[in-house]
PDB file of C-alpha atoms in Angstrom:
ATOM      1  CA  MET A   7     117.358 103.400 103.648  1.00 28.00           C
ATOM      2  CA  LYS A   8     114.947 101.894 106.275  1.00 33.00           C
ATOM      3  CA  LYS A   9     114.226  98.113 106.777  1.00 34.00           C
ATOM      4  CA  THR A  10     110.715  97.135 107.420  1.00 31.00           C
ATOM      5  CA  ILE A  11     108.899  94.540 107.818  1.00 29.00           C
ATOM      6  CA  LEU A  12     105.722  94.372 105.368  1.00 30.00           C
ATOM      7  CA  LEU A  13     102.077  94.002 107.363  1.00 30.00           C
ATOM      8  CA  LEU A  14      99.359  93.492 106.326  1.00 25.00           C
ATOM      9  CA  ALA A  15      96.626  93.943 109.105  1.00 31.00           C
ATOM     10  CA  ALA A  16      92.909  92.777 109.316  1.00 29.00           C
ATOM     11  CA  VAL A  17      90.808  94.162 112.703  1.00 29.00           C
ATOM     12  CA  ILE A  18      89.309  91.530 114.011  1.00 26.00           C
ATOM     13  CA  SER A  19      87.881  93.007 117.241  1.00 30.00           C
ATOM     14  CA  ALA A  20      88.320  96.672 117.849  1.00 30.00           C
ATOM     15  CA  ALA A  21      87.943  97.976 121.699  1.00 29.00           C
ATOM     16  CA  ILE A  22      87.450  95.272 123.763  1.00 33.00           C
ATOM     17  CA  THR A  23      87.553  96.212 127.348  1.00 34.00           C
ATOM     18  CA  LEU A  24      89.860  93.801 129.463  1.00 38.00           C
ATOM     19  CA  ALA A  25      88.369  92.796 132.784  1.00 37.00           C
ATOM     20  CA  GLY A  26      90.346  91.712 135.972  1.00 42.00           C
ATOM     21  CA  PRO A  27      93.590  92.779 138.155  1.00 46.00           C
ATOM     22  CA  SER A  28      96.180  92.441 136.937  1.00 53.00           C
ATOM     23  CA  ILE A  29      99.812  91.161 138.679  1.00 53.00           C
ATOM     24  CA  ALA A  30     101.163  94.314 139.608  1.00 51.00           C
ATOM     25  CA  GLN A  31      98.117  95.276 141.034  1.00 51.00           C
ATOM     26  CA  GLU A  32      97.123  91.544 143.149  1.00 54.00           C
ATOM     27  CA  ALA A  33     100.635  91.904 144.342  1.00 54.00           C
ATOM     28  CA  GLY A  34     101.812  95.561 144.931  1.00 62.00           C
ATOM     29  CA  HIS A  35     103.823  95.792 142.550  1.00 77.00           C
ATOM     30  CA  ASN A  36     104.991  98.564 140.121  1.00 91.00           C
ATOM     31  CA  MET A  37     103.838  98.083 136.210  1.00 94.00           C
ATOM     32  CA  LEU A  38     105.490  99.838 133.904  1.00 95.00           C
ATOM     33  CA  ILE A  39     103.615 100.554 130.558  1.00 93.00           C
ATOM     34  CA  ARG A  40     104.786 102.105 127.352  1.00 92.00           C
ATOM     35  CA  ASP A  41     101.314 101.670 125.460  1.00 87.00           C
ATOM     36  CA  SER A  42      98.321 104.493 126.060  1.00 83.00           C
ATOM     37  CA  GLY A  43      97.366 103.118 129.065  1.00 79.00           C
ATOM     38  CA  SER A  44      94.040 102.366 128.871  1.00 67.00           C
ATOM     39  CA  ASP A  45      92.231  98.942 129.559  1.00 56.00           C
ATOM     40  CA  THR A  46      91.101  98.826 125.885  1.00 55.00           C
ATOM     41  CA  MET A  47      92.768  96.899 123.020  1.00 58.00           C
ATOM     42  CA  VAL A  48      92.611  96.221 119.330  1.00 56.00           C
ATOM     43  CA  ASN A  49      93.338  92.601 118.246  1.00 48.00           C
ATOM     44  CA  VAL A  50      95.304  92.448 114.915  1.00 50.00           C
ATOM     45  CA  ASP A  51      95.661  89.204 112.734  1.00 47.00           C
ATOM     46  CA  THR A  52      99.365  90.296 111.552  1.00 46.00           C
ATOM     47  CA  TYR A  53     100.631  88.511 108.327  1.00 41.00           C
ATOM     48  CA  ARG A  54     104.314  87.938 108.518  1.00 45.00           C
ATOM     49  CA  SER A  55     107.160  87.486 105.952  1.00 43.00           C
ATOM     50  CA  PRO A  56     108.607  84.038 106.176  1.00 44.00           C
ATOM     51  CA  GLY A  57     111.288  84.872 108.949  1.00 53.00           C
ATOM     52  CA  TYR A  58     108.368  84.889 111.415  1.00 69.00           C
ATOM     53  CA  LEU A  59     109.660  82.763 113.837  1.00 78.00           C
ATOM     54  CA  THR A  60     112.317  84.378 114.030  1.00 87.00           C
ATOM     55  CA  VAL A  61     110.473  88.163 114.582  1.00 91.00           C
ATOM     56  CA  GLY A  62     108.782  89.134 117.915  1.00 93.00           C
ATOM     57  CA  GLU A  63     107.605  91.423 118.917  1.00 94.00           C
ATOM     58  CA  ALA A  64     109.360  94.243 121.175  1.00 96.00           C
ATOM     59  CA  VAL A  65     109.020  96.970 123.759  1.00 97.00           C
ATOM     60  CA  MET A  66     111.344  99.172 125.429  1.00 98.00           C
ATOM     61  CA  PHE A  67     110.994 100.022 128.974  1.00 98.00           C
ATOM     62  CA  THR A  68     112.912 102.506 131.055  1.00 97.00           C
ATOM     63  CA  PRO A  69     112.631 101.338 134.308  1.00 96.00           C
ATOM     64  CA  PRO A  70     111.765 103.954 137.562  1.00 95.00           C
ATOM     65  CA  ARG A  71     115.302 103.601 139.382  1.00 94.00           C
ATOM     66  CA  SER A  72     118.690 101.678 138.640  1.00 93.00           C
ATOM     67  CA  GLY A  73     118.221  98.156 140.572  1.00 94.00           C
ATOM     68  CA  TRP A  74     114.414  98.238 139.596  1.00 96.00           C
ATOM     69  CA  THR A  75     114.005  93.767 138.918  1.00 96.00           C
ATOM     70  CA  LEU A  76     111.778  92.482 136.689  1.00 97.00           C
ATOM     71  CA  ASP A  77     109.194  89.965 137.913  1.00 97.00           C
ATOM     72  CA  ALA A  78     106.803  89.264 135.380  1.00 97.00           C
ATOM     73  CA  VAL A  79     105.691  90.305 131.935  1.00 97.00           C
ATOM     74  CA  GLU A  80     101.865  90.980 130.839  1.00 95.00           C
ATOM     75  CA  ILE A  81     100.937  90.275 127.557  1.00 94.00           C
ATOM     76  CA  TRP A  82      97.509  91.308 126.454  1.00 90.00           C
ATOM     77  CA  SER A  83      96.583  89.061 124.029  1.00 86.00           C
ATOM     78  CA  LEU A  84      94.045  86.731 121.881  1.00 82.00           C
ATOM     79  CA  VAL A  85      94.424  83.664 121.363  1.00 81.00           C
ATOM     80  CA  PRO A  86      92.415  81.992 118.297  1.00 73.00           C
ATOM     81  CA  TYR A  87      90.304  78.923 118.909  1.00 73.00           C
ATOM     82  CA  GLY A  88      89.261  76.350 116.488  1.00 68.00           C
ATOM     83  CA  GLU A  89      86.104  75.515 115.162  1.00 72.00           C
ATOM     84  CA  ASP A  90      83.469  74.796 118.462  1.00 72.00           C
ATOM     85  CA  ASP A  91      85.479  75.775 121.094  1.00 71.00           C
ATOM     86  CA  THR A  92      88.146  73.600 120.585  1.00 74.00           C
ATOM     87  CA  LEU A  93      91.040  74.276 122.106  1.00 74.00           C
ATOM     88  CA  PRO A  94      94.066  75.159 119.642  1.00 78.00           C
ATOM     89  CA  ASP A  95      96.871  73.015 119.003  1.00 81.00           C
ATOM     90  CA  ASP A  96      99.767  73.250 121.322  1.00 86.00           C
ATOM     91  CA  GLN A  97     102.302  75.377 120.151  1.00 88.00           C
ATOM     92  CA  ILE A  98     105.778  76.962 121.611  1.00 92.00           C
ATOM     93  CA  ILE A  99     106.202  80.407 122.258  1.00 93.00           C
ATOM     94  CA  SER A 100     109.424  82.125 123.711  1.00 95.00           C
ATOM     95  CA  LEU A 101     110.362  85.352 125.703  1.00 97.00           C
ATOM     96  CA  GLU A 102     113.480  87.393 125.970  1.00 98.00           C
ATOM     97  CA  ILE A 103     114.563  89.903 128.195  1.00 98.00           C
ATOM     98  CA  ARG A 104     117.453  91.709 126.770  1.00 98.00           C
ATOM     99  CA  ASP A 105     119.584  95.029 127.875  1.00 98.00           C
ATOM    100  CA  GLU A 106     119.524  98.245 126.842  1.00 97.00           C
ATOM    101  CA  ASP A 107     122.706  97.346 123.885  1.00 97.00           C
ATOM    102  CA  LEU A 108     120.460  94.233 123.265  1.00 97.00           C
ATOM    103  CA  LYS A 109     122.416  91.640 124.948  1.00 97.00           C
ATOM    104  CA  LEU A 110     120.399  88.614 125.818  1.00 97.00           C
ATOM    105  CA  LEU A 111     119.526  88.631 130.063  1.00 97.00           C
ATOM    106  CA  TYR A 112     116.856  85.566 129.923  1.00 98.00           C
ATOM    107  CA  ARG A 113     115.437  83.290 127.280  1.00 97.00           C
ATOM    108  CA  PHE A 114     112.086  81.638 127.978  1.00 95.00           C
ATOM    109  CA  SER A 115     109.960  78.545 126.170  1.00 96.00           C
ATOM    110  CA  ASP A 116     106.957  77.018 126.738  1.00 95.00           C
ATOM    111  CA  SER A 117     103.687  75.985 125.456  1.00 92.00           C
ATOM    112  CA  HIS A 118     101.081  78.691 125.004  1.00 91.00           C
ATOM    113  CA  LEU A 119      98.776  76.879 126.572  1.00 87.00           C
ATOM    114  CA  PRO A 120      99.189  77.611 130.008  1.00 89.00           C
ATOM    115  CA  TYR A 121      99.752  80.932 129.417  1.00 90.00           C
ATOM    116  CA  PHE A 122      97.324  81.990 126.843  1.00 86.00           C
ATOM    117  CA  ALA A 123      94.047  79.859 126.979  1.00 74.00           C
ATOM    118  CA  ASN A 124      91.471  82.158 128.128  1.00 69.00           C
ATOM    119  CA  GLN A 125      88.986  80.147 125.937  1.00 58.00           C
ATOM    120  CA  GLY A 126      88.912  82.001 122.933  1.00 66.00           C
ATOM    121  CA  GLU A 127      88.289  85.638 124.758  1.00 75.00           C
ATOM    122  CA  PRO A 128      90.695  88.659 124.437  1.00 80.00           C
ATOM    123  CA  GLY A 129      92.730  88.688 128.020  1.00 84.00           C
ATOM    124  CA  VAL A 130      95.861  89.245 129.993  1.00 90.00           C
ATOM    125  CA  GLY A 131      98.695  85.878 129.639  1.00 92.00           C
ATOM    126  CA  VAL A 132     101.329  86.194 132.569  1.00 94.00           C
ATOM    127  CA  ILE A 133     104.426  85.254 132.145  1.00 96.00           C
ATOM    128  CA  GLU A 134     106.655  84.378 135.463  1.00 96.00           C
ATOM    129  CA  VAL A 135     110.990  85.453 135.023  1.00 97.00           C
ATOM    130  CA  PRO A 136     113.454  84.922 137.624  1.00 96.00           C
ATOM    131  CA  SER A 137     114.047  87.854 139.617  1.00 95.00           C
ATOM    132  CA  ILE A 138     116.003  89.939 136.856  1.00 97.00           C
ATOM    133  CA  VAL A 139     117.615  93.299 137.885  1.00 97.00           C
ATOM    134  CA  VAL A 140     118.222  96.668 135.274  1.00 96.00           C
ATOM    135  CA  ASN A 141     119.584  99.730 135.694  1.00 94.00           C
ATOM    136  CA  GLY A 142     118.939 100.777 132.688  1.00 96.00           C
ATOM    137  CA  ASP A 143     116.827 100.579 129.661  1.00 97.00           C
ATOM    138  CA  PHE A 144     115.717  96.807 128.642  1.00 98.00           C
ATOM    139  CA  TYR A 145     113.858  95.420 125.730  1.00 98.00           C
ATOM    140  CA  VAL A 146     110.704  92.357 126.034  1.00 98.00           C
ATOM    141  CA  CYS A 147     110.902  90.252 122.761  1.00 97.00           C
ATOM    142  CA  PHE A 148     107.882  88.329 122.795  1.00 96.00           C
ATOM    143  CA  TYR A 149     107.757  85.455 119.631  1.00 94.00           C
ATOM    144  CA  ASP A 150     104.101  84.847 119.301  1.00 89.00           C
ATOM    145  CA  ARG A 151     104.932  82.412 116.419  1.00 87.00           C
ATOM    146  CA  GLY A 152     100.765  82.631 115.477  1.00 82.00           C
ATOM    147  CA  ALA A 153      99.964  81.038 118.299  1.00 85.00           C
ATOM    148  CA  VAL A 154      98.959  84.140 119.938  1.00 86.00           C
ATOM    149  CA  LEU A 155      97.553  87.409 118.499  1.00 85.00           C
ATOM    150  CA  VAL A 156      99.217  90.185 120.214  1.00 88.00           C
ATOM    151  CA  GLY A 157      97.044  93.163 121.796  1.00 87.00           C
ATOM    152  CA  VAL A 158      98.072  95.974 119.702  1.00 87.00           C
ATOM    153  CA  ASP A 159      97.095 100.164 120.324  1.00 86.00           C
ATOM    154  CA  PHE A 160      97.052 102.956 117.963  1.00 82.00           C
ATOM    155  CA  ASN A 161      96.581 105.282 119.987  1.00 82.00           C
ATOM    156  CA  ARG A 162      99.835 107.688 120.683  1.00 80.00           C
ATOM    157  CA  ALA A 163     102.494 105.430 119.185  1.00 84.00           C
ATOM    158  CA  GLU A 164     105.927 106.875 120.612  1.00 82.00           C
ATOM    159  CA  GLY A 165     108.493 104.312 119.099  1.00 87.00           C
ATOM    160  CA  ASN A 166     108.979 102.294 122.068  1.00 94.00           C
ATOM    161  CA  SER A 167     107.698  99.393 120.337  1.00 95.00           C
ATOM    162  CA  TYR A 168     109.322  97.430 117.668  1.00 95.00           C
ATOM    163  CA  TYR A 169     109.596  93.968 116.105  1.00 93.00           C
ATOM    164  CA  TYR A 170     112.666  92.737 116.781  1.00 95.00           C
ATOM    165  CA  ASP A 171     114.475  89.714 114.759  1.00 93.00           C
ATOM    166  CA  MET A 172     116.767  87.440 117.063  1.00 92.00           C
ATOM    167  CA  LYS A 173     118.583  85.886 113.932  1.00 91.00           C
ATOM    168  CA  THR A 174     119.818  89.517 112.339  1.00 93.00           C
ATOM    169  CA  GLY A 175     120.071  90.870 115.978  1.00 94.00           C
ATOM    170  CA  GLU A 176     118.197  93.690 114.439  1.00 94.00           C
ATOM    171  CA  LEU A 177     115.078  95.862 115.681  1.00 94.00           C
ATOM    172  CA  PHE A 178     112.092  97.327 113.082  1.00 92.00           C
ATOM    173  CA  LEU A 179     109.353  99.946 114.452  1.00 93.00           C
ATOM    174  CA  ALA A 180     106.162  98.268 114.854  1.00 91.00           C
ATOM    175  CA  GLU A 181     104.349  99.923 111.970  1.00 87.00           C
ATOM    176  CA  PHE A 182     101.359  98.800 109.900  1.00 81.00           C
ATOM    177  CA  GLN A 183     100.284  99.264 106.797  1.00 78.00           C
ATOM    178  CA  ILE A 184      97.443 100.801 106.243  1.00 78.00           C
ATOM    179  CA  GLU A 185      94.547  98.958 103.542  1.00 79.00           C
ATOM    180  CA  ASP A 186      95.228  99.838 100.156  1.00 84.00           C
ATOM    181  CA  SER A 187      97.665 102.381 100.621  1.00 84.00           C
ATOM    182  CA  GLU A 188     101.247 102.996 101.030  1.00 86.00           C
ATOM    183  CA  GLU A 189     101.155 104.459 104.237  1.00 86.00           C
ATOM    184  CA  TYR A 190     102.298 102.787 107.266  1.00 85.00           C
ATOM    185  CA  LEU A 191     100.731 103.860 111.062  1.00 85.00           C
ATOM    186  CA  PRO A 192     103.166 103.289 114.024  1.00 89.00           C
ATOM    187  CA  VAL A 193     101.987 100.750 116.292  1.00 88.00           C
ATOM    188  CA  ASN A 194     101.971 100.365 120.815  1.00 91.00           C
ATOM    189  CA  TRP A 195     102.310  95.976 121.171  1.00 93.00           C
ATOM    190  CA  ILE A 196     100.419  96.073 125.117  1.00 92.00           C
ATOM    191  CA  ILE A 197     103.681  93.823 127.000  1.00 95.00           C
ATOM    192  CA  ARG A 198     104.247  95.589 130.259  1.00 96.00           C
ATOM    193  CA  ALA A 199     106.580  94.743 132.808  1.00 97.00           C
ATOM    194  CA  VAL A 200     105.912  94.277 136.173  1.00 97.00           C
ATOM    195  CA  GLY A 201     108.465  93.938 139.116  1.00 97.00           C
ATOM    196  CA  HIS A 202     109.600  96.233 142.205  1.00 94.00           C
TER     197      HIS A 202
END
């Protein structure tokens, strides 16, 4: 039996072009991309199961060579601001890097504001990590905990984006239920790995 996390998705903004160079372009690093690679995103407000604090957006990456070093993660996102463009309440987000067997390589937790306080506009949050050498597939797991709306790409979803439940250690394919339908649509999280 296939387990899925039920989602209701409401598109709040479509095809928003993001501007500005990425950390990969600035530092001469290369970027691993598992979404369609376009510079547009759709922001989706997701309503999750009660376990959403332990469930994160996960993307599987294949490094270009053995010994590739991960230096940062870029997350295309939107932070919901309060009325009158007031700064949102401080919330804790978490990021994990896991190997191909889902064993933990690195964990990071902090306030979301230093990374995602992009004044209520879509943007790229960059979280730098200590140099992590990877020799095989690896996962980036981001736990937004309701503080950040992660960019979603509906184009060419190839099964590389997941939900990861840290409590059970299970991966579930990232898919959204089409409103007023029993049908699910696979999606790509716009989470990218930067390294050398």
